XYZ file of C-alpha atoms in Angstrom:
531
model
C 98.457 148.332 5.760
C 100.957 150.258 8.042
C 104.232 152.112 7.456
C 106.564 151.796 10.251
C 108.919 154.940 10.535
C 110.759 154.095 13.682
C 111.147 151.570 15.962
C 112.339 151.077 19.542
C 111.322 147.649 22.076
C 107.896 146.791 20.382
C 106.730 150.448 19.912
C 106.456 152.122 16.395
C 106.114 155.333 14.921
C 104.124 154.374 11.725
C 101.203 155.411 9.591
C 98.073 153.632 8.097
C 95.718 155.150 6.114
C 92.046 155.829 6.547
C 89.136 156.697 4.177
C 89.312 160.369 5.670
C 93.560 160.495 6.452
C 96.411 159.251 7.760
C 96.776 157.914 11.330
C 100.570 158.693 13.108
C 101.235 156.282 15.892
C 101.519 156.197 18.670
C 97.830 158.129 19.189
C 96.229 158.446 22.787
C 92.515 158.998 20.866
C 90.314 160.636 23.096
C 86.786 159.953 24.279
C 83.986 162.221 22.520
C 80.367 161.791 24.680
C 77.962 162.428 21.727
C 76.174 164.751 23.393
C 77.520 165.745 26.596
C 80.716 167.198 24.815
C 82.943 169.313 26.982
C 86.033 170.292 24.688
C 84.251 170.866 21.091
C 85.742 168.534 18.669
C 86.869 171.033 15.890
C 88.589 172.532 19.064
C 90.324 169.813 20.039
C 91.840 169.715 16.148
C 92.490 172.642 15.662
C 94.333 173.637 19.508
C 95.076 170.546 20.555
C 96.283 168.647 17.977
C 93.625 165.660 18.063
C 93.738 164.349 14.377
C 91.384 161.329 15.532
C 88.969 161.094 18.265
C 86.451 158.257 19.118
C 82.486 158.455 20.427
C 80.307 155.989 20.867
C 77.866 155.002 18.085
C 75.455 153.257 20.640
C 75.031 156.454 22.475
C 74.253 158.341 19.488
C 71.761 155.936 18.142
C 69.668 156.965 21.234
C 69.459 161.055 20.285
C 68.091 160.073 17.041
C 70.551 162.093 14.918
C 71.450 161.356 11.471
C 74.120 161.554 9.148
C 78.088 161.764 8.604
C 79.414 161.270 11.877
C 82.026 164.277 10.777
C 79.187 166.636 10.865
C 77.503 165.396 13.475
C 80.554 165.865 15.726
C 81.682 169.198 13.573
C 85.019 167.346 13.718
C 87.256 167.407 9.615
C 89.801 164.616 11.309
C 89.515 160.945 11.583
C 86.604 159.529 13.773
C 86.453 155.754 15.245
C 83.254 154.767 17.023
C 82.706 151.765 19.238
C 79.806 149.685 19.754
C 78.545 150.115 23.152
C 80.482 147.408 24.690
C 81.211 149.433 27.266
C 78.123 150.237 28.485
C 77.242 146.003 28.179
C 80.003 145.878 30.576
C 79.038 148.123 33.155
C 74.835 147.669 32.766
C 74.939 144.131 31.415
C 73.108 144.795 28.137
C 72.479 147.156 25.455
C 69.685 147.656 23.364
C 70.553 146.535 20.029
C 72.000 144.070 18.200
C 75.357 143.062 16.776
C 74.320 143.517 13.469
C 71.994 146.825 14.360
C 75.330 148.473 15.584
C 77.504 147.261 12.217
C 74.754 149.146 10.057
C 74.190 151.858 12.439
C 78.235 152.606 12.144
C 78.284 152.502 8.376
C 75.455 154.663 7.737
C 76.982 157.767 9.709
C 80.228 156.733 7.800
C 82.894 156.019 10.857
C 86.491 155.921 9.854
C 86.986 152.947 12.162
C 84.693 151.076 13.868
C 84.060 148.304 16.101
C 81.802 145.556 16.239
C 79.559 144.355 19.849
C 82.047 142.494 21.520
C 81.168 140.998 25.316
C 84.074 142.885 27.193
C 85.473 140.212 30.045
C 86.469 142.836 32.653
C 88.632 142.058 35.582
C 87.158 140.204 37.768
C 85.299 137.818 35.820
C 85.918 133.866 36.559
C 87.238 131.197 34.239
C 83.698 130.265 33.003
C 82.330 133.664 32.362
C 85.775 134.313 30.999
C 85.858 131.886 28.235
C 82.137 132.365 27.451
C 82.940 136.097 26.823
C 86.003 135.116 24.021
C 83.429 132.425 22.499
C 81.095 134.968 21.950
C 82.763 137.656 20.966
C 84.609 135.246 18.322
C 81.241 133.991 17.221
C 79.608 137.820 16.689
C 83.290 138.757 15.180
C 82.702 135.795 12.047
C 79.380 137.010 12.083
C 80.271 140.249 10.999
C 81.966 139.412 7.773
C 79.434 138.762 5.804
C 77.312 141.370 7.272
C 79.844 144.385 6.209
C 78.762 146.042 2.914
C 81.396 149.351 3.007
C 84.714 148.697 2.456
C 86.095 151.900 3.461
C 85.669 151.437 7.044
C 88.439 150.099 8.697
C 86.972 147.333 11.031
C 88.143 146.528 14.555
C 88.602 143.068 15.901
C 88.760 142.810 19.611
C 90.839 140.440 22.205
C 89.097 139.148 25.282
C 90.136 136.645 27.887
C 90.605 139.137 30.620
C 93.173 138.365 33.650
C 93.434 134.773 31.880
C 96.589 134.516 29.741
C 95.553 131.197 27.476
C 92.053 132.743 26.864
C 93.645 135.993 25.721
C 96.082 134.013 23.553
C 93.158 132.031 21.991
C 91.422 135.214 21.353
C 94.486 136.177 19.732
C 94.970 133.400 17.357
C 91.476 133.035 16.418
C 90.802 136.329 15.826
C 93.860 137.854 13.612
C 92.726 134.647 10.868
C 89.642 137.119 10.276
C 89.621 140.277 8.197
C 89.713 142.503 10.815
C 92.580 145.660 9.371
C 92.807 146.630 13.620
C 92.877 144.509 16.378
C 91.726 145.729 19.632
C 93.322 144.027 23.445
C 89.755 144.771 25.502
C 88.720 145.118 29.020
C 91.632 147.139 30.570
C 90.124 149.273 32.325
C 89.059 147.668 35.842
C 92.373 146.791 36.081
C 94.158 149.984 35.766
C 91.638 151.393 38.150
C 92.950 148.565 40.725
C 96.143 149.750 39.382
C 97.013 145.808 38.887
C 99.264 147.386 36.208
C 101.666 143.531 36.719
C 97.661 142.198 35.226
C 97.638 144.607 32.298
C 101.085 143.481 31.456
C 99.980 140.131 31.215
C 97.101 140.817 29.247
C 98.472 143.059 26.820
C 101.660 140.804 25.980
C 99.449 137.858 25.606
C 97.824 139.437 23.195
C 101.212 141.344 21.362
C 102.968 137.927 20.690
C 100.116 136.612 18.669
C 99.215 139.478 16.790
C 101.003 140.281 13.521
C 103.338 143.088 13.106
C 101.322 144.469 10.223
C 98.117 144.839 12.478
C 97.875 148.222 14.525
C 96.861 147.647 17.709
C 94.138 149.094 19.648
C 94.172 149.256 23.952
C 90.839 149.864 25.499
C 90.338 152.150 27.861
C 93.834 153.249 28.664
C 94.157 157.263 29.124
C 96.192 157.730 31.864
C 99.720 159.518 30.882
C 101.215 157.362 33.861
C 101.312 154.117 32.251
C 101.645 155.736 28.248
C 105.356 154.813 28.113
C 104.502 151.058 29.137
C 101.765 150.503 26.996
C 103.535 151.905 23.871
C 107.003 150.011 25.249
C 104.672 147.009 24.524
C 103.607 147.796 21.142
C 99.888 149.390 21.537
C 99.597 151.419 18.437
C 96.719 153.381 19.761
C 94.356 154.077 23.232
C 91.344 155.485 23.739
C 89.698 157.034 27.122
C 87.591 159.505 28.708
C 89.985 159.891 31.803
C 90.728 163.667 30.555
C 87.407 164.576 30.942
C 86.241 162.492 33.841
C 89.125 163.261 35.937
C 88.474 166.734 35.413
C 85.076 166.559 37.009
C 86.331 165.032 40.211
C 88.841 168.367 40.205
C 91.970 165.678 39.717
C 94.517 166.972 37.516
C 96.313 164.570 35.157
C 100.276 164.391 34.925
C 102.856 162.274 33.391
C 103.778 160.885 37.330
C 100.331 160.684 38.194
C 97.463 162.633 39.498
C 96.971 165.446 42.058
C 93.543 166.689 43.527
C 92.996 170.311 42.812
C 92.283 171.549 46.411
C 96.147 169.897 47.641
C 98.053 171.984 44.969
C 99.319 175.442 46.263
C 101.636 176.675 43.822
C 101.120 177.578 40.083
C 101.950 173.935 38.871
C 101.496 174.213 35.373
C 102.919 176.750 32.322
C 100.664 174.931 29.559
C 98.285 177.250 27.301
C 95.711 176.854 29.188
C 96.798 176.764 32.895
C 99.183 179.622 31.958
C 95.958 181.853 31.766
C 95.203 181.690 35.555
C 96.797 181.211 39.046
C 96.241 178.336 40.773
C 93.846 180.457 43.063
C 92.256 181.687 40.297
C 91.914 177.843 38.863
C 89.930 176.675 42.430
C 87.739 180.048 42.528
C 86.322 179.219 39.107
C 82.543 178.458 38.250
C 82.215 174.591 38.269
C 81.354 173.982 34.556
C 84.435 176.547 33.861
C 87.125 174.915 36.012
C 85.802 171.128 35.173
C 86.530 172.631 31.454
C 89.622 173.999 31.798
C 91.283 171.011 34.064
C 89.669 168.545 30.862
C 91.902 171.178 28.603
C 94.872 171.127 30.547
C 94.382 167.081 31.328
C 94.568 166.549 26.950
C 97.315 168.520 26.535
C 99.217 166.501 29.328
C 98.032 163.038 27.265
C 99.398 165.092 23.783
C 102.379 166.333 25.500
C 103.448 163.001 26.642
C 102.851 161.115 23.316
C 104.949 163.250 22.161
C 107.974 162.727 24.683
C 107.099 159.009 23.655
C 107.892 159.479 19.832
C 110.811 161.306 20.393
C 112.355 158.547 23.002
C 111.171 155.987 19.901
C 113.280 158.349 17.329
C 116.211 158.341 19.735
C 116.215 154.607 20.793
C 115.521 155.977 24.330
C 111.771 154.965 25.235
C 113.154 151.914 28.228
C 114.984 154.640 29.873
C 111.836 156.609 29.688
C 109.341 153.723 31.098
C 112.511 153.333 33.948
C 111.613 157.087 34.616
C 108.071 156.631 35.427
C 108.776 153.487 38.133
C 109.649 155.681 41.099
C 105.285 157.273 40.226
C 104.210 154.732 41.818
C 104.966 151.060 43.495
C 102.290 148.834 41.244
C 104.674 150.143 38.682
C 107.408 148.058 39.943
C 105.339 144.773 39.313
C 104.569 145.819 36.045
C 108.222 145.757 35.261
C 109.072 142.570 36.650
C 106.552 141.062 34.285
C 107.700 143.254 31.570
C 111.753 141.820 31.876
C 109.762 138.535 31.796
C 109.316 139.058 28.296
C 112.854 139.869 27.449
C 113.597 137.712 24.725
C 110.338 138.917 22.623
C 111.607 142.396 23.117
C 114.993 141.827 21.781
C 113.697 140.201 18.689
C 111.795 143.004 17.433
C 114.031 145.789 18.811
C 116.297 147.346 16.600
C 120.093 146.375 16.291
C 122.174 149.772 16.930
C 120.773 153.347 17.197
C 122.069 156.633 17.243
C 122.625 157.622 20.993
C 124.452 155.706 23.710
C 122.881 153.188 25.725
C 122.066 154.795 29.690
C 122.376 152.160 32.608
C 121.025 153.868 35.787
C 119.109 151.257 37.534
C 118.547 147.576 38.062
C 116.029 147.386 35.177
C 118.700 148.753 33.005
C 120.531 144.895 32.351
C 116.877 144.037 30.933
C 117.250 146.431 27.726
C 116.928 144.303 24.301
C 120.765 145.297 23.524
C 121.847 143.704 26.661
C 120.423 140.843 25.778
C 120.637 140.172 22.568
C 124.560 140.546 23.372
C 124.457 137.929 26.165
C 122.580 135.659 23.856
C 124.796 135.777 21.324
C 127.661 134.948 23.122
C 125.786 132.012 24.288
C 127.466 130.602 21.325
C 130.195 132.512 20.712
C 133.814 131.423 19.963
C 137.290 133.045 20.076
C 138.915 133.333 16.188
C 142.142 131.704 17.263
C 141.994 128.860 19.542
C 144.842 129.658 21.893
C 145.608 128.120 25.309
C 146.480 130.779 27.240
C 143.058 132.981 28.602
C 143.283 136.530 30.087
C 139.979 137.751 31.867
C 140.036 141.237 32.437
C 137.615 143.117 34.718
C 135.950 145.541 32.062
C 137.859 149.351 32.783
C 135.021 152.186 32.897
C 136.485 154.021 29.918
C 134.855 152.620 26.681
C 136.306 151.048 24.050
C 138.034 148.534 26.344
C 141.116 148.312 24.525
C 142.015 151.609 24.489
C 140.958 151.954 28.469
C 144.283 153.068 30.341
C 143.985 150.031 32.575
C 144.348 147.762 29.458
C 146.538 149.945 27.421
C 149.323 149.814 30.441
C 148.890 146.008 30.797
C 149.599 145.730 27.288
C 152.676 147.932 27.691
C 154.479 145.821 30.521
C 153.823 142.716 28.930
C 154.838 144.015 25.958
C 158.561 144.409 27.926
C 159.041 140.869 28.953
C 160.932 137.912 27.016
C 157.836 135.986 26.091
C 155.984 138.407 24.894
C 156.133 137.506 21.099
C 156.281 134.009 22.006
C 153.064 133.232 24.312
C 149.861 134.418 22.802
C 146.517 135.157 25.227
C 142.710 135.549 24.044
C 141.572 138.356 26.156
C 138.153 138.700 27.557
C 136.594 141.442 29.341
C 134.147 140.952 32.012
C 131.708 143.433 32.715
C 128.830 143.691 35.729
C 126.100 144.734 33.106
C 126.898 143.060 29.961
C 128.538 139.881 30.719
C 131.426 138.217 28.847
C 133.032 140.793 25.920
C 136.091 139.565 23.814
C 138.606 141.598 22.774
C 137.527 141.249 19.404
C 133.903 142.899 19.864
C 134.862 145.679 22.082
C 134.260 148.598 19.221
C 130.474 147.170 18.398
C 127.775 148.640 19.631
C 126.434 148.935 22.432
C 129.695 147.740 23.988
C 131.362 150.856 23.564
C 128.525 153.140 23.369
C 127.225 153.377 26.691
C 126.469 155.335 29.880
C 127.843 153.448 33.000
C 127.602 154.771 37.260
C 130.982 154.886 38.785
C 129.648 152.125 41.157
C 128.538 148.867 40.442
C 124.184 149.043 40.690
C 123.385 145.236 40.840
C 125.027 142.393 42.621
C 124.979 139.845 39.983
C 127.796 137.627 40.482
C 125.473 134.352 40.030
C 124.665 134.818 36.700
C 128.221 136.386 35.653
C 129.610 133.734 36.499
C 127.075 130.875 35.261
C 127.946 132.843 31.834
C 131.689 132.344 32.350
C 131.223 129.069 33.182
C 129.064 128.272 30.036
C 131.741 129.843 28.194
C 134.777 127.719 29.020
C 132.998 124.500 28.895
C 132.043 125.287 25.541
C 135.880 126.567 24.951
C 137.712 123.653 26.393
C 141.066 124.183 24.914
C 142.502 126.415 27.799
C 144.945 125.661 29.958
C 145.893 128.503 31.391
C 143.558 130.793 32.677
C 144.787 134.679 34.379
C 141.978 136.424 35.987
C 142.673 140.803 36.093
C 140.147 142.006 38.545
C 139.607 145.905 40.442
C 140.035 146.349 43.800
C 136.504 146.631 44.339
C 134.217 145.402 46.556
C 132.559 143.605 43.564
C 135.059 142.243 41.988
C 136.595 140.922 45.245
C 133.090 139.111 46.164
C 133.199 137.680 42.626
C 136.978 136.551 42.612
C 135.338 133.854 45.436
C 133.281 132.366 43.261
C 135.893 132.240 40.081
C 138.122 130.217 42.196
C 135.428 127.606 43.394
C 134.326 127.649 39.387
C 138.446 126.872 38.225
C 138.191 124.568 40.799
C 135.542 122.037 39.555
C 136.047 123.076 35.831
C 140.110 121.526 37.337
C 141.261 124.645 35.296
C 144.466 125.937 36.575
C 144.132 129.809 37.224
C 145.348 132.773 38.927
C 143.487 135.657 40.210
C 144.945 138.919 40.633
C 143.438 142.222 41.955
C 144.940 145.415 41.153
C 144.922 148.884 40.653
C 146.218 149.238 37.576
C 149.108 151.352 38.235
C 152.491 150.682 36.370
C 154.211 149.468 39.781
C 151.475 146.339 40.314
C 150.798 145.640 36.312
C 154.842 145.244 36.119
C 154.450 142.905 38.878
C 151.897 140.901 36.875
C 153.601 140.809 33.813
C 156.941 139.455 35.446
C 154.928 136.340 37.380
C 153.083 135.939 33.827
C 156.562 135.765 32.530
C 157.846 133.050 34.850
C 154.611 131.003 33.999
């Protein structure tokens, strides 16, 4: 069903096919009122780049129109519909039936559509909660048998709300039923609370039990902010209104988030459409004419920003990107604490190397799949020769390691002394970010192709050294044990610890700090010597 291009965390640029064209993910599809349309739908293919949009078939049933949907809407690209859902949501019902809605979608021909689903929203309780995925699960087997044209693509939506089990049960139960999308629902009261920490929750219950061959559909979510973290966690496509209903509260949409019209003094904007006017100009404006031109300039922000997403997916650089937007705002820092949570899902889908170097500029950074999957893997790691004698090396800025002055002037004093043929060391590096590195490894990516501060960014020593410790318990054979470390502040803190660790491990050791110049390395090399 899909074709994925590129892939970076759980995001994919990839293509499935519909009855009227191909779909490019990831999409932000937006929101078409049936009748109140502010931004004309041929316009918004033709300017803006919208190759799908979605209405709402409910609404539409009520005007009493008839026909393709396409000329309806005057729109030649690829239209989804829902079911009215939302509007059960916010009024509590709707008038017509599950299987009113499936007909009602096929006869004006939709591209994709959606069946009646209860929506749980954000605040519901347990009860309400699970009566919401029961039903929905119940109209969703339903709607099988009640399909007669294959062309549609059919959507199957997720419900459970702010309750992770009910979510994942919605999950399971509904990718067993031919459903070619599946949809997470009832987003959107929580990213109005901006309980973005909930929506990671929800949607990651949800990712883990759908298959990779499903697209997957968010509800509701059309707020540039939070595009990079939706995408990061594998939403395929998004629909909302936001553009437009933003617009009519004068609030101007932006990829850090939004501004009201009347605080903004300067021309703040060089798009096509802001580019025509002053921000003077922008406030003196008829009503219907501004509220149309901030909807304009409010899609081509949502455009815009999908498509700095699918070039940080081509590049391998979309975490660095959702890092970018944390400092927008603070619920954004919850989100990402739940996000790391999921680490180990994220590294199994993520790809292996890429082409650019990997960036570490914050505390989040240790969190990216590569990290990880390196840290894992030398969970059960062992050195090719099994030697006695152990060298740990506090890893030199200057990547590869063995090549790093520091290392390359160690190598040349000891290299000098008597013993030099005759007693043999593994070496292991130790680095603040990455953990434990052998010699061995120091060429493979992304050991050697990354971005590092001068300064250390995290104080870690806890877990460095829980990993060193795993790593000589499961590598018993050495007896002597030489620990190279900076004259840092870091490295001195963690030199405290090493010596409490040799101590209960009873390994003998010696710990050295130093600046690497010839003078102190010469030292080294003559006490190794004597040893």
């Amino acid at each position: 069903m899909i074709e994925i291009i590129h892939k970076d965390l759980l995001a994919r640029i990839a293509r499935f096919r519909t009855k009227t064209g191909i779909v490019e993910t990831p999409t932000f599809i937006p929101v078409v009122h049936p009748t109140r349309v502010l931004i004309p739908p041929r316009r918004m293919y033709d300017e803006f780049g919208c190759k799908i949009i979605i209405t709402n078939a409910y609404l539409l049933s009520k005007t009493g129109k008839q026909g393709s949907i396409h000329d309806i809407l005057d729109y030649p690209g690829i239209i989804m519909t829902d079911s009215g859902a939302y509007q059960l949501l916010i009024y509590g019902d709707v008038e017509i039936t599950p299987k009113q809605i499936i007909n009602l979608q096929e006869e004006i021909k939709s591209d994709i559509a959606v069946i009646l689903d209860i929506p749980t929203g954000g605040q519901a309780n347990y009860q309400d909660a699970m009566e919401t995925v029961e039903e929905t699960l119940r109209r969703a087997r339903e709607s099988i048998s009640q399909r007669t044209n294959p062309d549609i693509l059919w959507v199957g939506p997720i419900q459970g709300g702010t309750f992770p089990n009910l979510v994942v049960k919605s999950a399971q139960e509904i990718v067993k039923l031919d459903f070619p999308i599946i949809a997470i629902g009832s987003p959107t009261q929580l990213m109005e609370q901006y309980q973005f920490d909930a929506l990671v929750d929800l949607v990651m219950a949800a990712k883990t039990n759908i298959p990779v061959d499903k697209p997957v559909h968010l509800f509701g979510a059309g707020h540039p902010l939070i595009f990079p973290l939706i995408v990061a966690m594998g939403c395929d496509l998004f629909d909302s209104a936001a553009y437009a209903l933003f617009a009519k509260h004068d609030r101007i949409l932006t990829s850090e988030g939004t501004y009201k019209l009347q605080e903004i003094h300067d021309d703040f904007c060089t798009c096509p459409t802001c580019s025509r006017f002053s921000i003077s100009e922008i406030k003196h404006l008829d009503k219907r004419d501004r509220i149309q031109l901030l909807a304009e300039h409010n899609l081509r922000i949502c455009q815009n920003e999908i498509r700095r997403i699918k070039q940080a997916i081509r590049e391998g650089r979309l975490w660095r990107l959702v890092e970018s937007r944390l400092s927008s705002h603070p619920a954004l820092v919850d989100a990402m604490k739940k996000l790391v949570s999921h680490q180990n899902f994220f590294e199994k889908y993520s790809p292996v190397t890429k082409k650019r170097a990997l960036f570490i500029t914050s505390q989040w950074s240790v969190f990216q799949p590569e990290i990880i999957r390196h840290q894992t893997r030398m969970t059960i790691y062992s050195p090719p020769r099994k030697l006695e004698n152990l060298i740990i090396i506090s890893a030199p800025k200057k990547r590869p390691y063995h090549k790093a002055i520091e290392f390359e002037r160690f190598k040349n004093q000891y290299s000098k002394t008597k013993v030099s043929n005759s007693i043999l060391f593994d070496v292991l590096f130790l680095s603040p970010y990455f953990g434990l590195i052998p010699l061995e490894i120091t060429n493979v990516y992304p050991i050697a192709q990354n971005e590092i501060p001068g300064s250390v960014l995290i104080e870690n020593q806890s877990k460095l050294l829980e990993q060193l410790r795993e790593y000589l318990l499961r590598n018993s054979q050495y007896t002597n044990i030489f620990a190279i470390f900076a004259l840092t502040d870091y490295w001195k803190s963690f030199s405290r610890y090493c010596r409490r660790l040799f101590n209960k491990l009873e390994k003998e050791c010696k710990i050295f700090h130093t600046d690497f110049s010839n003078q102190s390395l010469k030292q080294l090399s003559a006490y190794l010597t004597m040893k």
